[in-house]
Amino acid sequence: MIVSALLTSVGINTALCVLFFTLYSILRKQPSNYKVYIPRLLAEGISRKKPFKLKQLIPSPDWVAKAWNLSEDELFSSSGLDALVFMHLITFSLKIFTFAGVIGIFVLLPVNLWGNQLEEVDMYDFAGNSLDVFTISNVNSGSNWLWVHFLAVYMVSGFTCFQLHHEYKYIASKRISYFSSSKPLPHQFTILVHSIPTSSSCSISESVDSFFRELYPSTYLSHVVIRRTNKIQTLLSKSKNLYKRIRQLRSNSTQQNYNHGGGILGLFGSKKDDLIDHYGKKLEDIEQNVRLRQAEASLIAEEARAAFVFFKSRYGAASAFHLQPSINPTQWITEPAPAPKDVYWPFFSESFMKQWVSKLVVIVVCILFTISFLIPVVLVQGLTNLKQLEILFPFLASILSIKFVTQIITGYLPSLILQMSLKLVPPVMGFLSSIQGYISHSDIEMSASKKVIWFTVWNVFFATVFSGSILHQLYVILDLREITSNLAVAVPAQASFFIPYVATTGWTNVLSELFQILPFISSLIKRPFTKQEDEFEAPSLAYHRDVPRILFFGLLGITYFFLAPLIIPFLLVYLCLAYIIYRNQVRFLCMLILESFYP
């Protein structure tokens, strides 16, 4: 790939940056778009109806300054420790690659250019040079200048270890201060016990009580056996929605009464008052049904082989969790109880074997999904080799001879196609994790994050390297004695793909996070069918989508900063965009990311 193709890719993405920033600064001011761009403030009570002003149509960068000036204490108090850790992941990457960029651009890049292993650099036709001349591949074999690259690796590795130690101490101190300063929460005194053995002589509740009263007589308090009550859960969800509607209607009604006197001449009630009464009667009926169902469940509903066990102290709960309560590892399985809002109910009643089988099935499905995804990866790599395209599709020879088309196909299109294909991965992995047997949304998010990062590393990084250089030489891969030397050749050879990949996929992804394309389109479609008083909850950050993405770009930076230092400037631009945009999103868009802290 020549430099001109990279410049074309950078030019397109720079234009998209300017366009998205301008559109966002206008659209976020429109009251009709508050659900999309500032749902957090809307959920906290900001009014949707505002008089039209001309400045709503004028783009302004004030949101950038507000996001930049947001202090860590404000971020911590408003969005929690998880939001702070997430932003520190970005700032940590910025520190590492700023240091690596200084070494790579001012030291390693000139060393690579001075080499003549590949070809002489034509400074008069800079845009026509291949990107390979900027990589370590251009350094002569056996040259003493290679020691500069080794020294750079040791320096950046040492700096990274120092920063990791510093970040660990900071986050650990924040976590301890958060835990010690917050009020004790009920789930911190509770553990979940499942796979409880059944007995014909006593019920599950009696077994749990006698078991823990005997093991922990001084700290055990009580327990609650989980029962299968799907109907109660349905009624509770209906009551929650009705309560939100009533609260929203009352807030709107109070505002209208203050401004206009309410009703007709302030003497008669409005339709909203009738709706409040109607919803209130429905809520009372549901409350009676819930109490009736609860009474029936305590007598009739089937007991699940799981229970919440309560202790008198957090230390007692922690001790019961860490000590193995039974000789049989498949019975009396304990784990920390999730927070009430974090509970995921479907797998509470499943046995150890069923959960183990479900996890095994999900692992197999993930492997098959990863293998099947090699097809678009191989197709994308085919676009970077124009000679292969001309052989496979001879009728494209005339089109591929056009310089601008060649630059688009080799510099922009491969990364764009791969990016669109990767959009499917986080939802799929989230669904697979949800059926894997976890009992909390936090565990599902964590499991999905691990699946996404492993999928991305193996299917984007290694599959790209192999398909581009080694896939056609399978016999070389099977020879383990040569795999190291072949990787040493293959990984630098893919710099011409990963450099525009950072500029295309990285920049576009973080800009799409700002612009919220899919929620915006969905809002436009639903707007005619949505009532003004409908209540909603502000979304949370897609933890299993955004964290693996940042980690993967960190992997690319660590791998290529000494092989192809030209990747560092594009990576720093991506991290700077991510720093500003995610601070803005945490402030205006998202509620707490995850709050799953245990003693």
XYZ file of C-alpha atoms in Angstrom:
599
model
C 0.000 0.000 0.000
C 1.326 3.454 -0.885
C 1.207 6.527 1.332
C -1.341 8.274 -0.899
C -3.938 5.614 -0.045
C -3.341 6.251 3.659
C -3.652 9.994 3.126
C -6.966 9.438 1.327
C -8.222 7.382 4.273
C -7.101 10.040 6.759
C -8.727 12.787 4.673
C -12.070 10.974 4.589
C -12.034 10.369 8.343
C -11.003 13.954 9.101
C -13.974 15.172 7.061
C -16.212 12.771 9.008
C -14.820 14.159 12.292
C -15.704 17.718 11.317
C -19.143 16.665 10.040
C -20.052 14.619 13.125
C -18.812 17.291 15.547
C -20.856 19.938 13.744
C -24.030 17.840 13.549
C -23.734 16.775 17.163
C -23.313 20.338 18.447
C -26.566 21.261 16.640
C -28.683 18.170 17.257
C -27.934 17.971 20.989
C -29.579 21.411 21.455
C -32.926 20.332 20.026
C -35.434 19.364 22.764
C -36.792 16.580 20.556
C -33.339 14.907 20.678
C -32.845 15.062 24.443
C -33.647 11.338 24.742
C -30.758 10.579 22.396
C -28.041 13.024 23.463
C -28.734 14.031 27.083
C -31.011 11.290 28.473
C -29.317 11.415 31.851
C -30.281 15.053 32.426
C -33.745 14.329 31.047
C -34.199 11.463 33.499
C -33.137 13.799 36.310
C -36.001 16.176 35.540
C -34.923 18.683 32.880
C -37.916 19.957 30.874
C -38.349 18.780 27.304
C -40.338 21.836 26.217
C -38.219 24.920 25.638
C -38.888 27.958 23.475
C -37.105 27.951 20.159
C -33.983 30.094 19.935
C -31.847 30.840 16.934
C -28.677 29.696 18.707
C -30.062 26.144 18.674
C -29.167 26.020 14.967
C -25.645 27.396 15.436
C -22.911 24.810 16.165
C -20.829 25.531 19.239
C -17.917 23.614 20.803
C -18.903 24.441 24.401
C -19.535 20.767 25.188
C -15.851 20.039 24.503
C -14.766 22.563 27.137
C -17.265 21.191 29.667
C -16.069 17.630 29.095
C -12.427 18.725 29.364
C -12.993 20.661 32.606
C -14.851 17.793 34.315
C -12.739 16.954 37.365
C -12.121 13.445 38.665
C -14.015 14.189 41.877
C -17.069 15.304 39.884
C -16.793 12.240 37.662
C -16.441 9.987 40.699
C -19.369 11.506 42.607
C -21.748 11.627 39.643
C -20.951 8.409 37.789
C -19.219 6.123 40.258
C -15.908 4.311 40.488
C -16.404 2.284 37.313
C -16.680 5.419 35.195
C -13.477 6.719 36.783
C -11.645 3.445 36.068
C -12.880 3.467 32.482
C -11.565 6.985 31.894
C -8.257 6.048 33.539
C -7.924 3.262 30.997
C -7.910 5.930 28.282
C -5.556 8.312 30.115
C -3.199 5.406 30.882
C -3.077 4.566 27.167
C -2.443 8.210 26.326
C 0.562 8.348 28.668
C 2.045 5.124 27.308
C 1.702 6.012 23.642
C 2.779 9.615 24.077
C 6.034 8.315 25.534
C 6.268 5.605 22.840
C 5.401 8.157 20.141
C 8.305 10.420 21.050
C 10.719 7.492 20.728
C 9.043 6.023 17.672
C 8.666 9.198 15.587
C 11.928 10.943 16.454
C 14.222 7.915 16.816
C 12.868 4.747 15.203
C 11.227 6.273 12.134
C 14.457 7.956 10.887
C 16.354 4.690 11.475
C 13.793 2.817 9.361
C 13.970 5.424 6.582
C 17.772 5.282 6.462
C 17.691 1.566 5.756
C 17.698 0.258 2.175
C 16.515 -3.306 2.621
C 13.440 -2.660 0.446
C 13.941 0.412 -1.718
C 15.224 3.952 -1.677
C 12.818 6.584 -0.385
C 11.847 9.085 -3.065
C 11.326 12.301 -1.126
C 10.070 14.066 -4.259
C 7.266 11.527 -4.571
C 6.565 11.064 -0.871
C 2.906 10.059 -1.411
C 3.954 7.320 -3.810
C 6.193 5.499 -1.342
C 5.104 2.187 0.151
C 4.365 2.159 3.870
C 6.844 -0.686 4.234
C 9.771 1.749 3.917
C 8.641 3.322 7.215
C 8.716 -0.006 9.055
C 11.449 -2.164 10.547
C 11.312 -4.274 7.371
C 13.392 -1.601 5.644
C 16.297 -1.968 8.103
C 19.067 -4.102 6.661
C 19.275 -7.671 7.945
C 21.965 -7.961 10.622
C 22.305 -4.178 10.946
C 23.534 -2.827 14.271
C 20.715 -0.258 14.086
C 18.316 -3.016 15.175
C 19.695 -2.547 18.700
C 17.915 0.835 18.725
C 14.591 -0.982 18.327
C 15.436 -3.432 21.114
C 16.405 -0.578 23.417
C 13.132 1.213 22.584
C 11.149 -1.914 23.510
C 12.857 -2.126 26.904
C 12.335 1.574 27.606
C 8.615 1.530 26.741
C 8.142 -1.746 28.631
C 9.756 -0.258 31.748
C 7.675 2.909 31.491
C 4.513 0.804 31.050
C 5.273 -1.273 34.155
C 5.875 1.904 36.159
C 2.566 3.386 35.006
C 0.735 0.129 35.725
C 2.070 0.150 39.291
C 1.030 3.792 39.732
C -2.471 3.200 38.305
C -2.966 0.093 40.435
C -2.122 1.971 43.630
C -4.411 4.867 42.667
C -7.411 2.721 41.703
C -6.949 0.454 44.739
C -6.921 3.474 47.077
C -10.035 4.864 45.371
C -11.800 1.515 45.696
C -10.932 1.214 49.382
C -12.024 4.785 50.105
C -15.248 4.197 48.173
C -15.984 1.043 50.140
C -15.126 2.563 53.538
C -17.003 5.836 52.960
C -20.195 4.324 51.524
C -23.022 3.110 53.706
C -23.197 -0.651 54.313
C -25.452 -2.256 51.723
C -27.626 -5.345 52.295
C -25.940 -7.447 49.595
C -22.570 -6.972 51.342
C -23.925 -9.022 54.278
C -25.336 -11.715 51.996
C -24.090 -14.686 50.029
C -25.912 -16.769 47.445
C -25.950 -20.540 47.927
C -27.090 -22.801 45.104
C -26.991 -26.512 44.225
C -28.437 -27.226 47.675
C -28.891 -30.984 48.157
C -32.499 -32.109 48.627
C -33.741 -34.402 51.356
C -37.034 -36.239 51.843
C -36.958 -35.655 55.591
C -36.818 -31.842 55.497
C -37.403 -28.924 53.180
C -34.707 -26.877 51.494
C -35.330 -24.015 53.906
C -34.808 -26.277 56.925
C -31.637 -27.722 55.357
C -30.154 -24.258 54.801
C -31.010 -23.116 58.328
C -29.513 -26.166 60.058
C -26.455 -26.223 57.771
C -25.345 -22.598 58.331
C -26.458 -22.470 61.952
C -24.105 -25.365 62.640
C -21.154 -23.981 60.636
C -21.462 -20.270 61.569
C -23.385 -20.091 64.872
C -22.039 -16.651 65.841
C -22.405 -14.843 62.515
C -25.352 -16.530 60.772
C -28.531 -14.417 60.853
C -31.237 -15.801 58.549
C -31.962 -16.905 54.992
C -34.508 -16.673 52.192
C -35.098 -19.586 49.838
C -35.672 -18.584 46.222
C -39.021 -19.645 44.814
C -40.241 -19.782 41.238
C -42.568 -16.769 41.046
C -42.660 -15.626 37.431
C -46.148 -14.128 37.780
C -45.005 -11.883 40.631
C -42.090 -10.622 38.554
C -44.479 -9.715 35.729
C -46.752 -7.800 38.116
C -43.784 -5.983 39.663
C -42.523 -4.863 36.240
C -46.006 -3.541 35.395
C -46.201 -1.646 38.702
C -42.759 -0.153 38.079
C -43.818 1.183 34.679
C -47.058 2.615 36.110
C -45.167 4.324 38.926
C -42.797 5.955 36.439
C -45.712 7.246 34.361
C -47.460 8.663 37.416
C -44.291 10.402 38.581
C -43.695 11.876 35.125
C -47.316 13.059 34.819
C -47.223 14.683 38.245
C -44.003 16.557 37.460
C -45.436 17.814 34.162
C -48.764 18.693 35.795
C -47.034 20.678 38.554
C -45.041 22.651 35.996
C -48.146 23.450 33.912
C -50.135 24.528 36.982
C -47.313 26.864 37.934
C -47.149 28.386 34.447
C -50.786 28.396 33.341
C -52.946 27.848 36.377
C -53.951 24.304 35.352
C -57.030 23.078 33.456
C -59.463 25.565 31.965
C -59.100 28.958 33.698
C -57.592 27.040 36.575
C -61.022 25.677 37.608
C -61.238 22.241 35.993
C -58.849 19.306 35.937
C -56.908 18.273 32.862
C -56.630 14.965 31.042
C -53.365 14.356 32.873
C -55.208 14.384 36.218
C -57.591 11.733 34.897
C -54.628 9.667 33.698
C -52.996 9.939 37.125
C -56.178 8.688 38.818
C -56.526 5.887 36.272
C -52.928 4.754 36.708
C -53.258 5.053 40.494
C -56.231 2.676 40.571
C -54.338 0.221 38.358
C -51.364 0.424 40.718
C -53.571 -0.348 43.726
C -55.036 -3.386 41.968
C -51.574 -4.669 41.075
C -50.421 -4.147 44.669
C -53.262 -6.322 45.957
C -52.488 -9.002 43.361
C -48.800 -8.973 44.323
C -49.588 -9.471 47.999
C -51.971 -12.297 47.144
C -49.396 -13.972 44.900
C -46.713 -13.584 47.588
C -48.924 -15.281 50.151
C -49.617 -18.114 47.722
C -45.940 -18.425 46.802
C -44.869 -18.783 50.432
C -47.184 -21.794 50.744
C -47.506 -23.349 47.298
C -44.685 -22.163 44.993
C -41.912 -24.661 44.348
C -38.664 -24.047 46.197
C -35.555 -23.683 44.041
C -32.257 -25.218 45.133
C -30.867 -21.771 45.917
C -31.092 -19.326 48.794
C -29.844 -15.951 50.000
C -28.073 -16.368 53.352
C -27.694 -13.308 55.597
C -24.964 -12.714 58.167
C -24.525 -10.280 61.033
C -21.335 -8.743 59.588
C -19.614 -8.270 56.265
C -16.690 -10.266 57.593
C -18.983 -13.189 58.318
C -20.397 -13.095 54.784
C -16.903 -12.908 53.288
C -15.692 -15.827 55.405
C -18.661 -17.977 54.401
C -18.040 -17.201 50.761
C -14.316 -18.055 50.771
C -14.512 -21.241 52.863
C -15.634 -24.389 51.046
C -18.736 -25.518 52.940
C -18.933 -29.096 51.586
C -16.666 -31.979 50.612
C -18.626 -32.352 47.379
C -17.610 -29.361 45.155
C -20.876 -29.601 43.174
C -23.053 -28.945 46.264
C -23.479 -25.959 48.550
C -21.796 -23.641 46.044
C -21.411 -20.132 47.459
C -20.800 -16.804 45.745
C -21.262 -13.133 46.673
C -24.846 -11.987 46.365
C -25.344 -9.416 43.595
C -26.888 -6.045 44.294
C -30.704 -6.029 43.980
C -30.640 -4.142 40.674
C -27.872 -6.393 39.377
C -29.690 -9.692 39.803
C -30.280 -11.852 36.723
C -32.945 -14.400 37.681
C -33.220 -17.068 34.917
C -30.387 -19.316 36.169
C -30.971 -19.208 39.929
C -32.734 -22.562 40.013
C -30.325 -24.428 37.720
C -28.102 -27.176 39.104
C -24.326 -27.172 38.939
C -24.292 -29.675 36.046
C -26.797 -27.671 33.981
C -24.791 -24.488 34.444
C -21.562 -26.320 33.585
C -23.117 -27.799 30.419
C -24.495 -24.411 29.373
C -21.041 -22.833 29.769
C -19.451 -25.629 27.741
C -22.028 -25.235 24.950
C -21.481 -21.477 24.847
C -17.700 -21.956 24.591
C -18.171 -24.308 21.628
C -20.553 -21.858 19.938
C -18.064 -19.013 20.468
C -15.294 -21.062 18.849
C -17.506 -21.889 15.855
C -18.557 -18.247 15.548
C -14.912 -17.152 15.666
C -13.954 -19.637 12.951
C -16.873 -18.649 10.711
C -15.848 -15.000 10.994
C -12.597 -15.815 9.205
C -14.532 -15.534 5.922
C -14.988 -11.724 6.001
C -11.428 -11.340 7.338
C -9.996 -13.230 4.354
C -12.188 -11.216 1.964
C -10.984 -7.975 3.525
C -7.362 -9.015 3.159
C -8.035 -9.791 -0.506
C -8.886 -6.127 -1.039
C -5.392 -5.083 0.066
C -3.852 -7.183 -2.740
C -4.905 -5.716 -6.086
C -3.089 -8.400 -8.060
C -5.241 -11.111 -6.496
C -8.376 -9.082 -7.266
C -7.385 -8.738 -10.923
C -6.781 -12.503 -11.156
C -10.088 -13.391 -9.507
C -12.119 -10.683 -11.264
C -10.500 -9.815 -14.632
C -13.325 -7.426 -15.560
C -12.196 -5.088 -12.736
C -8.788 -4.463 -14.328
C -9.882 -1.232 -16.027
C -11.491 0.113 -12.845
C -8.522 -0.816 -10.667
C -6.227 1.150 -12.969
C -7.809 4.413 -11.726
C -5.605 5.845 -9.011
C -8.384 7.246 -6.785
C -10.330 3.956 -6.892
C -7.154 2.065 -5.982
C -6.579 4.348 -2.980
C -10.153 3.879 -1.744
C -10.090 0.092 -2.161
C -6.712 -0.485 -0.522
C -6.740 2.282 2.081
C -10.321 2.747 3.253
C -12.630 -0.055 2.097
C -10.953 -3.015 3.908
C -11.106 -1.366 7.313
C -14.667 -0.161 6.705
C -15.931 -3.631 5.751
C -14.217 -5.200 8.746
C -15.664 -2.528 11.026
C -19.223 -3.154 9.791
C -18.769 -6.894 10.310
C -17.448 -6.396 13.848
C -20.615 -4.486 14.804
C -22.317 -7.871 15.169
C -19.813 -9.228 17.669
C -20.713 -7.426 20.965
C -24.477 -8.171 20.752
C -23.797 -11.813 19.893
C -21.299 -12.223 22.728
C -23.666 -10.462 25.128
C -26.439 -12.895 24.227
C -24.155 -15.926 24.571
C -22.977 -14.732 27.998
C -26.585 -14.227 29.133
C -27.346 -17.933 28.563
C -24.114 -19.152 30.140
C -25.554 -19.495 33.643
C -24.519 -16.231 35.353
C -26.760 -14.775 38.041
C -25.860 -11.073 37.749
C -25.703 -8.537 34.955
C -22.173 -7.606 36.075
C -20.951 -11.156 35.497
C -22.634 -11.193 32.089
C -20.930 -7.922 31.139
C -17.544 -9.183 32.303
C -17.919 -12.490 30.475
C -19.042 -10.746 27.280
C -16.071 -8.361 27.538
C -13.623 -11.271 27.727
C -15.263 -12.989 24.760
C -15.163 -9.813 22.652
C -11.510 -9.058 23.385
C -10.400 -12.635 22.670
C -12.505 -12.701 19.517
C -11.018 -9.417 18.340
C -7.436 -10.414 19.092
C -7.646 -13.796 17.396
C -9.945 -12.883 14.520
C -8.706 -9.409 13.636
C -5.079 -9.437 14.703
C -3.821 -13.007 14.215
C -6.219 -13.915 11.406
C -5.242 -10.778 9.534
C -1.561 -11.588 9.930
C -2.000 -15.199 8.883
C -4.332 -14.574 5.956
C -2.133 -11.848 4.618
C 1.195 -13.656 4.766
C 1.123 -17.219 6.106
C -2.270 -18.740 5.289
C -1.097 -19.863 1.864
C 1.898 -21.596 3.502
C 0.183 -23.881 6.014
C 3.077 -26.270 5.986
C 5.286 -23.516 7.407
C 2.865 -22.932 10.284
C 2.921 -26.601 11.195
C 6.691 -26.397 11.551
C 6.910 -24.925 15.060
C 10.638 -24.324 14.687
C 9.945 -21.718 11.988
C 6.806 -20.094 13.419
C 8.765 -17.383 15.262
C 10.740 -16.304 12.216
C 7.617 -16.357 10.043
C 5.718 -14.205 12.504
C 8.669 -11.813 12.566
C 8.178 -11.366 8.823
C 4.375 -11.476 8.772
C 3.528 -9.012 11.554
C 5.519 -6.039 10.125
C 4.121 -6.859 6.674
C 0.589 -6.089 7.918
C 1.469 -2.561 9.043
C -0.025 -1.301 5.770
C -3.376 -2.697 6.947
C -3.369 -1.822 10.649
C -2.269 1.816 10.252
C -5.343 2.767 8.174
C -7.384 0.379 10.364
C -6.708 2.624 13.366
C -7.561 5.745 11.357
C -10.699 4.231 9.837
C -12.170 1.877 12.432
C -10.916 3.693 15.530
C -11.902 7.200 14.544
C -15.234 6.141 13.044
C -16.217 4.037 16.060
C -15.571 6.764 18.570
C -17.368 9.313 16.393
C -20.373 7.012 16.067
C -20.413 6.826 19.871
C -20.713 10.617 19.951
C -23.296 10.913 17.195
C -25.382 7.921 18.400
C -26.428 7.015 14.861
C -28.665 4.024 15.630
C -30.430 5.612 18.654
C -30.956 8.791 16.613
C -32.527 6.905 13.705
C -34.617 4.844 16.138
C -35.807 8.049 17.830
C -36.873 9.513 14.491
C -38.875 6.382 13.682
C -40.519 6.074 17.112
C -41.198 9.784 17.625
C -44.697 9.848 15.994
C -45.762 6.836 18.084
C -44.298 7.916 21.431
C -46.344 9.784 24.004
C -44.860 12.865 25.602
C -45.387 11.535 29.112
C -43.719 8.177 28.501
C -40.960 7.497 31.021
C -37.591 5.994 30.216
C -34.281 5.184 31.818
C -30.960 6.596 30.740
C -28.791 3.908 29.145
C -25.545 2.619 30.592
C -22.237 2.491 28.786
C -21.797 -0.634 26.650
C -18.992 -2.016 28.827
C -18.494 -5.185 26.758
C -18.198 -3.138 23.560
C -16.040 -0.144 24.468
C -13.465 -1.585 26.871
C -12.352 -4.429 24.528
C -12.102 -1.905 21.705
C -9.705 0.329 23.656
C -7.691 -2.682 24.821
C -7.364 -3.946 21.259
C -6.067 -0.616 19.975
C -3.635 -0.674 22.886
C -2.458 -4.082 21.665
C -1.906 -2.667 18.170
C 0.056 0.237 19.607
C 2.274 -1.937 21.806
C 2.918 -4.346 18.913
C 3.615 -1.816 16.174
C 5.181 1.186 17.909
C 8.685 -0.178 17.170
C 7.781 -2.174 14.035
C 5.844 0.636 12.322
C 6.096 3.865 14.385
C 3.820 5.652 11.907
C 0.834 4.056 13.679
C 1.386 6.088 16.863
C 0.085 9.506 15.645
C -3.171 7.952 14.425
C -3.535 6.044 17.684
C -2.986 9.218 19.732
C -5.673 11.022 17.730
C -8.057 8.128 18.447
C -7.295 8.245 22.186
C -7.716 12.033 22.337
C -11.086 11.759 20.614
C -12.078 8.930 22.972
C -11.008 10.981 26.017
C -13.222 13.953 25.139
C -16.172 11.988 23.770
C -16.435 9.431 26.565
C -16.160 12.095 29.252
C -19.047 13.857 27.534
C -21.039 10.621 27.273
C -20.504 9.717 30.914
C -21.631 13.205 31.918
C -24.721 13.543 29.723
C -25.636 10.171 28.269
C -24.939 7.293 30.632
C -25.951 6.354 34.114
C -23.590 4.292 36.264
C -21.653 1.797 34.160
C -21.428 -1.045 36.708
C -21.447 -0.969 40.469
C -20.422 -4.476 41.481
C -18.110 -4.107 44.476
C -17.812 -6.827 47.037
C -15.941 -6.993 50.347
